[in-house]
Coordinates of C-alpha atoms in Angstrom, one line a residue:
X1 CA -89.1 135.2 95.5
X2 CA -86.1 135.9 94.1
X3 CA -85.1 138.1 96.3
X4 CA -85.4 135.9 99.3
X5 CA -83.2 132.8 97.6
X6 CA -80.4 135.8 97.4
X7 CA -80.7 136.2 100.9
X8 CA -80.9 132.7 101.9
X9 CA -78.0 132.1 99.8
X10 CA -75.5 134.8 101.7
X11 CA -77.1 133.3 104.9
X12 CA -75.9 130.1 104.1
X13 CA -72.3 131.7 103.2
X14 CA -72.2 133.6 106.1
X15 CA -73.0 130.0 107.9
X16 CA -69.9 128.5 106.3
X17 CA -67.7 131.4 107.0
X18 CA -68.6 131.5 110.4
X19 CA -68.1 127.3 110.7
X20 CA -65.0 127.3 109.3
X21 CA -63.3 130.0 111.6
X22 CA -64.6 128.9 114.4
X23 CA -63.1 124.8 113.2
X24 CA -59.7 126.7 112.5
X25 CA -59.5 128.1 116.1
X26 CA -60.5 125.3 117.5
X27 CA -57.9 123.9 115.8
X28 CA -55.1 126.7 116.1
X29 CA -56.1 125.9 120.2
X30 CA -55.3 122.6 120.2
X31 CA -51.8 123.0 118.2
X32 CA -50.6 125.7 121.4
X33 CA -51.8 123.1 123.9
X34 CA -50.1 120.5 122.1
X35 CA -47.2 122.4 121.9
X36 CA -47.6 123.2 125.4
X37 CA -47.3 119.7 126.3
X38 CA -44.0 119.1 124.7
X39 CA -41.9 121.4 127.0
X40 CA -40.0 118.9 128.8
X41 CA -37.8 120.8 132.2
X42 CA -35.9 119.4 135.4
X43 CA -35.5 120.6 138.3
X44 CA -32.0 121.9 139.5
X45 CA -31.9 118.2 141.4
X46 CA -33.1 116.3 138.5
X47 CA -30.9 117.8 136.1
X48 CA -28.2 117.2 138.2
X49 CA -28.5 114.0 138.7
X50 CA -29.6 112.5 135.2
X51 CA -26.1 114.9 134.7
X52 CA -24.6 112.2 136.3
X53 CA -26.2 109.2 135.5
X54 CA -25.4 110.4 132.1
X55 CA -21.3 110.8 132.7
X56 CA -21.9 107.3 134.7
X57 CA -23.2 105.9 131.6
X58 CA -20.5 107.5 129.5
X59 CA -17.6 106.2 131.7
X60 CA -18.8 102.7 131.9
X61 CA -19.4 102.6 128.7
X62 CA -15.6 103.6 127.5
X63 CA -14.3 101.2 130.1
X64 CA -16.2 98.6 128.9
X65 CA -14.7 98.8 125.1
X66 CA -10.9 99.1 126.8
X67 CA -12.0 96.0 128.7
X68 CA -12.9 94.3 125.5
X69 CA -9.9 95.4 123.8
X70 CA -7.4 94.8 126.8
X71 CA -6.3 98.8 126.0
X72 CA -4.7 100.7 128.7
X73 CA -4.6 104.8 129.0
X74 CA -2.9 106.0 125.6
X75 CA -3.3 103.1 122.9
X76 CA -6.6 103.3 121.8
X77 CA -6.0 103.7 118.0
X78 CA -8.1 106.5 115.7
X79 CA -10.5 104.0 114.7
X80 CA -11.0 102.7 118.4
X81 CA -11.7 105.9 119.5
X82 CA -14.3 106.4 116.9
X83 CA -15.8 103.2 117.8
X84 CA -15.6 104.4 121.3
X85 CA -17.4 107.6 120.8
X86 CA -19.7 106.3 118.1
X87 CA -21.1 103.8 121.6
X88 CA -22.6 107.0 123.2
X89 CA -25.0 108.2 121.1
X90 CA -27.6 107.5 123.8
X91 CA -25.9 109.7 126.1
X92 CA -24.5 112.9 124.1
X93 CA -24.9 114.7 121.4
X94 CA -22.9 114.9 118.1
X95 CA -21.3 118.0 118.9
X96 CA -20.5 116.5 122.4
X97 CA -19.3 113.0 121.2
X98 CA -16.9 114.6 118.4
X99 CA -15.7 117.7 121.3
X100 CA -14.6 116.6 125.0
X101 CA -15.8 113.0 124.8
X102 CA -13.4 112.2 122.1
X103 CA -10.3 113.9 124.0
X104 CA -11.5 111.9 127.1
X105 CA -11.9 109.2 125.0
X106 CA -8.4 109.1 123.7
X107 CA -6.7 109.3 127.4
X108 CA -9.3 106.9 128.9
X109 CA -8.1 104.1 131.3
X110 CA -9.3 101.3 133.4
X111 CA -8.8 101.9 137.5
X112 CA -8.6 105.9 137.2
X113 CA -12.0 106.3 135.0
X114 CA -14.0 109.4 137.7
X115 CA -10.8 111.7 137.4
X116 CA -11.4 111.8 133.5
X117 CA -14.4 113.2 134.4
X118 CA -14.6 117.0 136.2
X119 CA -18.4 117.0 136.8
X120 CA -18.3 113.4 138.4
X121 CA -15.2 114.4 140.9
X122 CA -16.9 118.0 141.5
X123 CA -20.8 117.2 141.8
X124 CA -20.2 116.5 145.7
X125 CA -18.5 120.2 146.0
X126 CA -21.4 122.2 144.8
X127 CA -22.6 124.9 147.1
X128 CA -25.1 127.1 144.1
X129 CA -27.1 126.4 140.8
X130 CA -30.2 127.2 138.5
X131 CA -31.5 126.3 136.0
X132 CA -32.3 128.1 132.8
X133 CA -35.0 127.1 130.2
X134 CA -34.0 127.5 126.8
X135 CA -36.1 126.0 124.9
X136 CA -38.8 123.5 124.6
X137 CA -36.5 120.8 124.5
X138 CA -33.1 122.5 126.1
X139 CA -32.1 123.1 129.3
X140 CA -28.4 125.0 130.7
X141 CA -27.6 124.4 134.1
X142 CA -25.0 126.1 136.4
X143 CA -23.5 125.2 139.3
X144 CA -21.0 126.0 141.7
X145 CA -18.0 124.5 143.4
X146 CA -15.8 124.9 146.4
X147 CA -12.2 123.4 145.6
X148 CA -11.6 120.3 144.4
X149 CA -8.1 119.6 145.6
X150 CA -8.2 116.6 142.5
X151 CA -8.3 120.1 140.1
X152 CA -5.8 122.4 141.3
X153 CA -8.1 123.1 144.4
X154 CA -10.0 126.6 142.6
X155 CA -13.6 127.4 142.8
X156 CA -15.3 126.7 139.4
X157 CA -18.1 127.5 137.8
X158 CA -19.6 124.7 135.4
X159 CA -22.7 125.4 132.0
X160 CA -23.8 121.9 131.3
X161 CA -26.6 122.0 128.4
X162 CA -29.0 119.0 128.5
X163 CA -31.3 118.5 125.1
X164 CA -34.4 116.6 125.2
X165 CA -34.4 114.2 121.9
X166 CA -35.8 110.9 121.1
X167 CA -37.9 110.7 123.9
X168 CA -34.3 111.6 126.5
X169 CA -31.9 113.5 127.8
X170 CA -28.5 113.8 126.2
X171 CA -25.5 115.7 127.0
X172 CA -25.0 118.7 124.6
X173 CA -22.4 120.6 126.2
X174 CA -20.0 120.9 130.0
X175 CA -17.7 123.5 130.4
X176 CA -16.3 125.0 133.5
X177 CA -13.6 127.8 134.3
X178 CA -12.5 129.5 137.9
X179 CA -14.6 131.8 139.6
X180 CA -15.5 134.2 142.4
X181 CA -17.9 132.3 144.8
X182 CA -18.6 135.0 146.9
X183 CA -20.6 132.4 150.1
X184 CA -23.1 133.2 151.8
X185 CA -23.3 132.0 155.8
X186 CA -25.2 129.1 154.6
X187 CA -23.0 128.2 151.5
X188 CA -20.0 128.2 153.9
X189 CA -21.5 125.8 156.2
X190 CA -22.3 123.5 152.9
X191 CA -18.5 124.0 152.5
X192 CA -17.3 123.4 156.1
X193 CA -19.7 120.1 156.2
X194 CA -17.8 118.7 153.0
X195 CA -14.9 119.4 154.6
X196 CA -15.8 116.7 157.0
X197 CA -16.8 119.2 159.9
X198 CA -19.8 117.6 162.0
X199 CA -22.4 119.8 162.7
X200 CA -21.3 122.8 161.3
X201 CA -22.1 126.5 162.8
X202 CA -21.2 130.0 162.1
X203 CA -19.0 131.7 165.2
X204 CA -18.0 135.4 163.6
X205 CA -17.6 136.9 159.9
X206 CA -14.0 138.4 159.9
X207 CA -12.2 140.6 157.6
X208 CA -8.7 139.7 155.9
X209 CA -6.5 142.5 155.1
X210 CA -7.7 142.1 151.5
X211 CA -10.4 143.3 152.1
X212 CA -12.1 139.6 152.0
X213 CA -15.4 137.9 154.3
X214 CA -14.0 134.7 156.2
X215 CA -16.5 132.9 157.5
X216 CA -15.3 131.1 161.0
X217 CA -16.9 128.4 161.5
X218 CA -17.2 125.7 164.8
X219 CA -18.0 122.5 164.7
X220 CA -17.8 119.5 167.1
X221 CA -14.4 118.4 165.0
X222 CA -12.9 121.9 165.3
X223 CA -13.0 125.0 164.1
X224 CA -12.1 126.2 160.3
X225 CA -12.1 129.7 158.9
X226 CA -13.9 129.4 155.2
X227 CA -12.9 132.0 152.4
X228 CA -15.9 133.5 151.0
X229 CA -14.5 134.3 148.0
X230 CA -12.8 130.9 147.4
X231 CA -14.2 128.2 149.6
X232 CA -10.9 127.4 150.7
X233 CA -10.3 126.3 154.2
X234 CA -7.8 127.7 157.0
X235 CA -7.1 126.8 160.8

């Protein structure tokens, strides 16, 4: 008899052991799908444009104060521009707020507000872009652009980091330097149609003595030669 209550005993155990893993897995399941459901991504055309509404936000935000204040381009004080900068906390991050939206913060003015701001006078220029997951909850975007004449007319390349946090997306970080573009036949016609060419086609692919591809291009406007490397346009 008492040989049988030992083993209904370990049965019993073995019962709770078994329970208890299999409520832990269940569990440990439904954490990864939960986390699974918290990666929040854009697509190249989404984060480009909440990129933008962002910057939009940002802009009329700063224009609004100097409004308020009757400031022009130069006289915000320290404290103004803190005030300034401390009114976009729905838009950027810290780190952003305190880096390059401070500096535009402190040359800000009313009637020239878009050339404060390089994405907003260089989103209609891009010809390339991905974008990269990071994290759960971060995204870095690159793009491309032909030149801007508004910026010294070079090709750029611009990293914009977009972080996911209280439930939206803020601006973490937008920088840009000069690049090598290096277009394809369809990237030059992006080009040549920015340019103001209607209906864009490719002629020939020439050679410089540089050793560079120049796309010529015809169009029912005219024709314009397009330099691969720089998106810059001759006749």
């Amino acid at each position: 008899m008492l040989k049988k209550w030992k083993l209904l005993c370990l049965f019993v155990v073995i019962a709770t052991v078994l329970v208890a893993c299999n409520e832990e897995e269940n569990e440990t399941s439904s954490a990864l799908e939960e986390e699974v459901q918290e990666v929040h991504t854009l697509t190249l055309e989404e984060a480009r444009q909440t990129t933008e509404d962002l910057y939009t936000e940002i802009m009329n935000s700063m224009t609004a104060y100097m409004e308020q204040h009757e400031l022009d381009a130069g006289m915000a004080t320290e404290q103004q521009i803190d005030e300034m900068v401390g009114n976009l906390t729905l838009f950027a991050t810290a780190e952003m707020m305190n880096g390059e939206l401070r500096q535009i913060a402190a040359l800000h003015c009313i009637g020239c507000e878009p050339y404060m701001y390089v994405y907003l006078m260089n989103v209609a220029s891009f010809v390339r872009g991905e974008v990269e997951q990071v994290s759960a909850t971060e995204l870095k975007m690159t793009n491309y652009s032909h030149p801007n004449y508004m910026f010294g007319g070079l090709p750029l390349k611009h990293e914009t980091t977009l972080v996911y946090v209280d439930e939206q997306w803020k601006l973490a970080n937008d920088t840009r330097e000069e690049t090598v573009l290096n277009l394809t036949e369809e990237e030059a016609l992006i080009v040549a149609n920015n340019y103001l060419f209607e209906n864009p086609r490719v002629a020939g692919v020439e050679v410089n003595e540089a050793g560079t591809t120049i796309y010529v291009i015809e169009s029912d406007t005219g024709i314009v030669r397009i330099d691969a490397s720089t998106g810059s346009e001759s006749y």
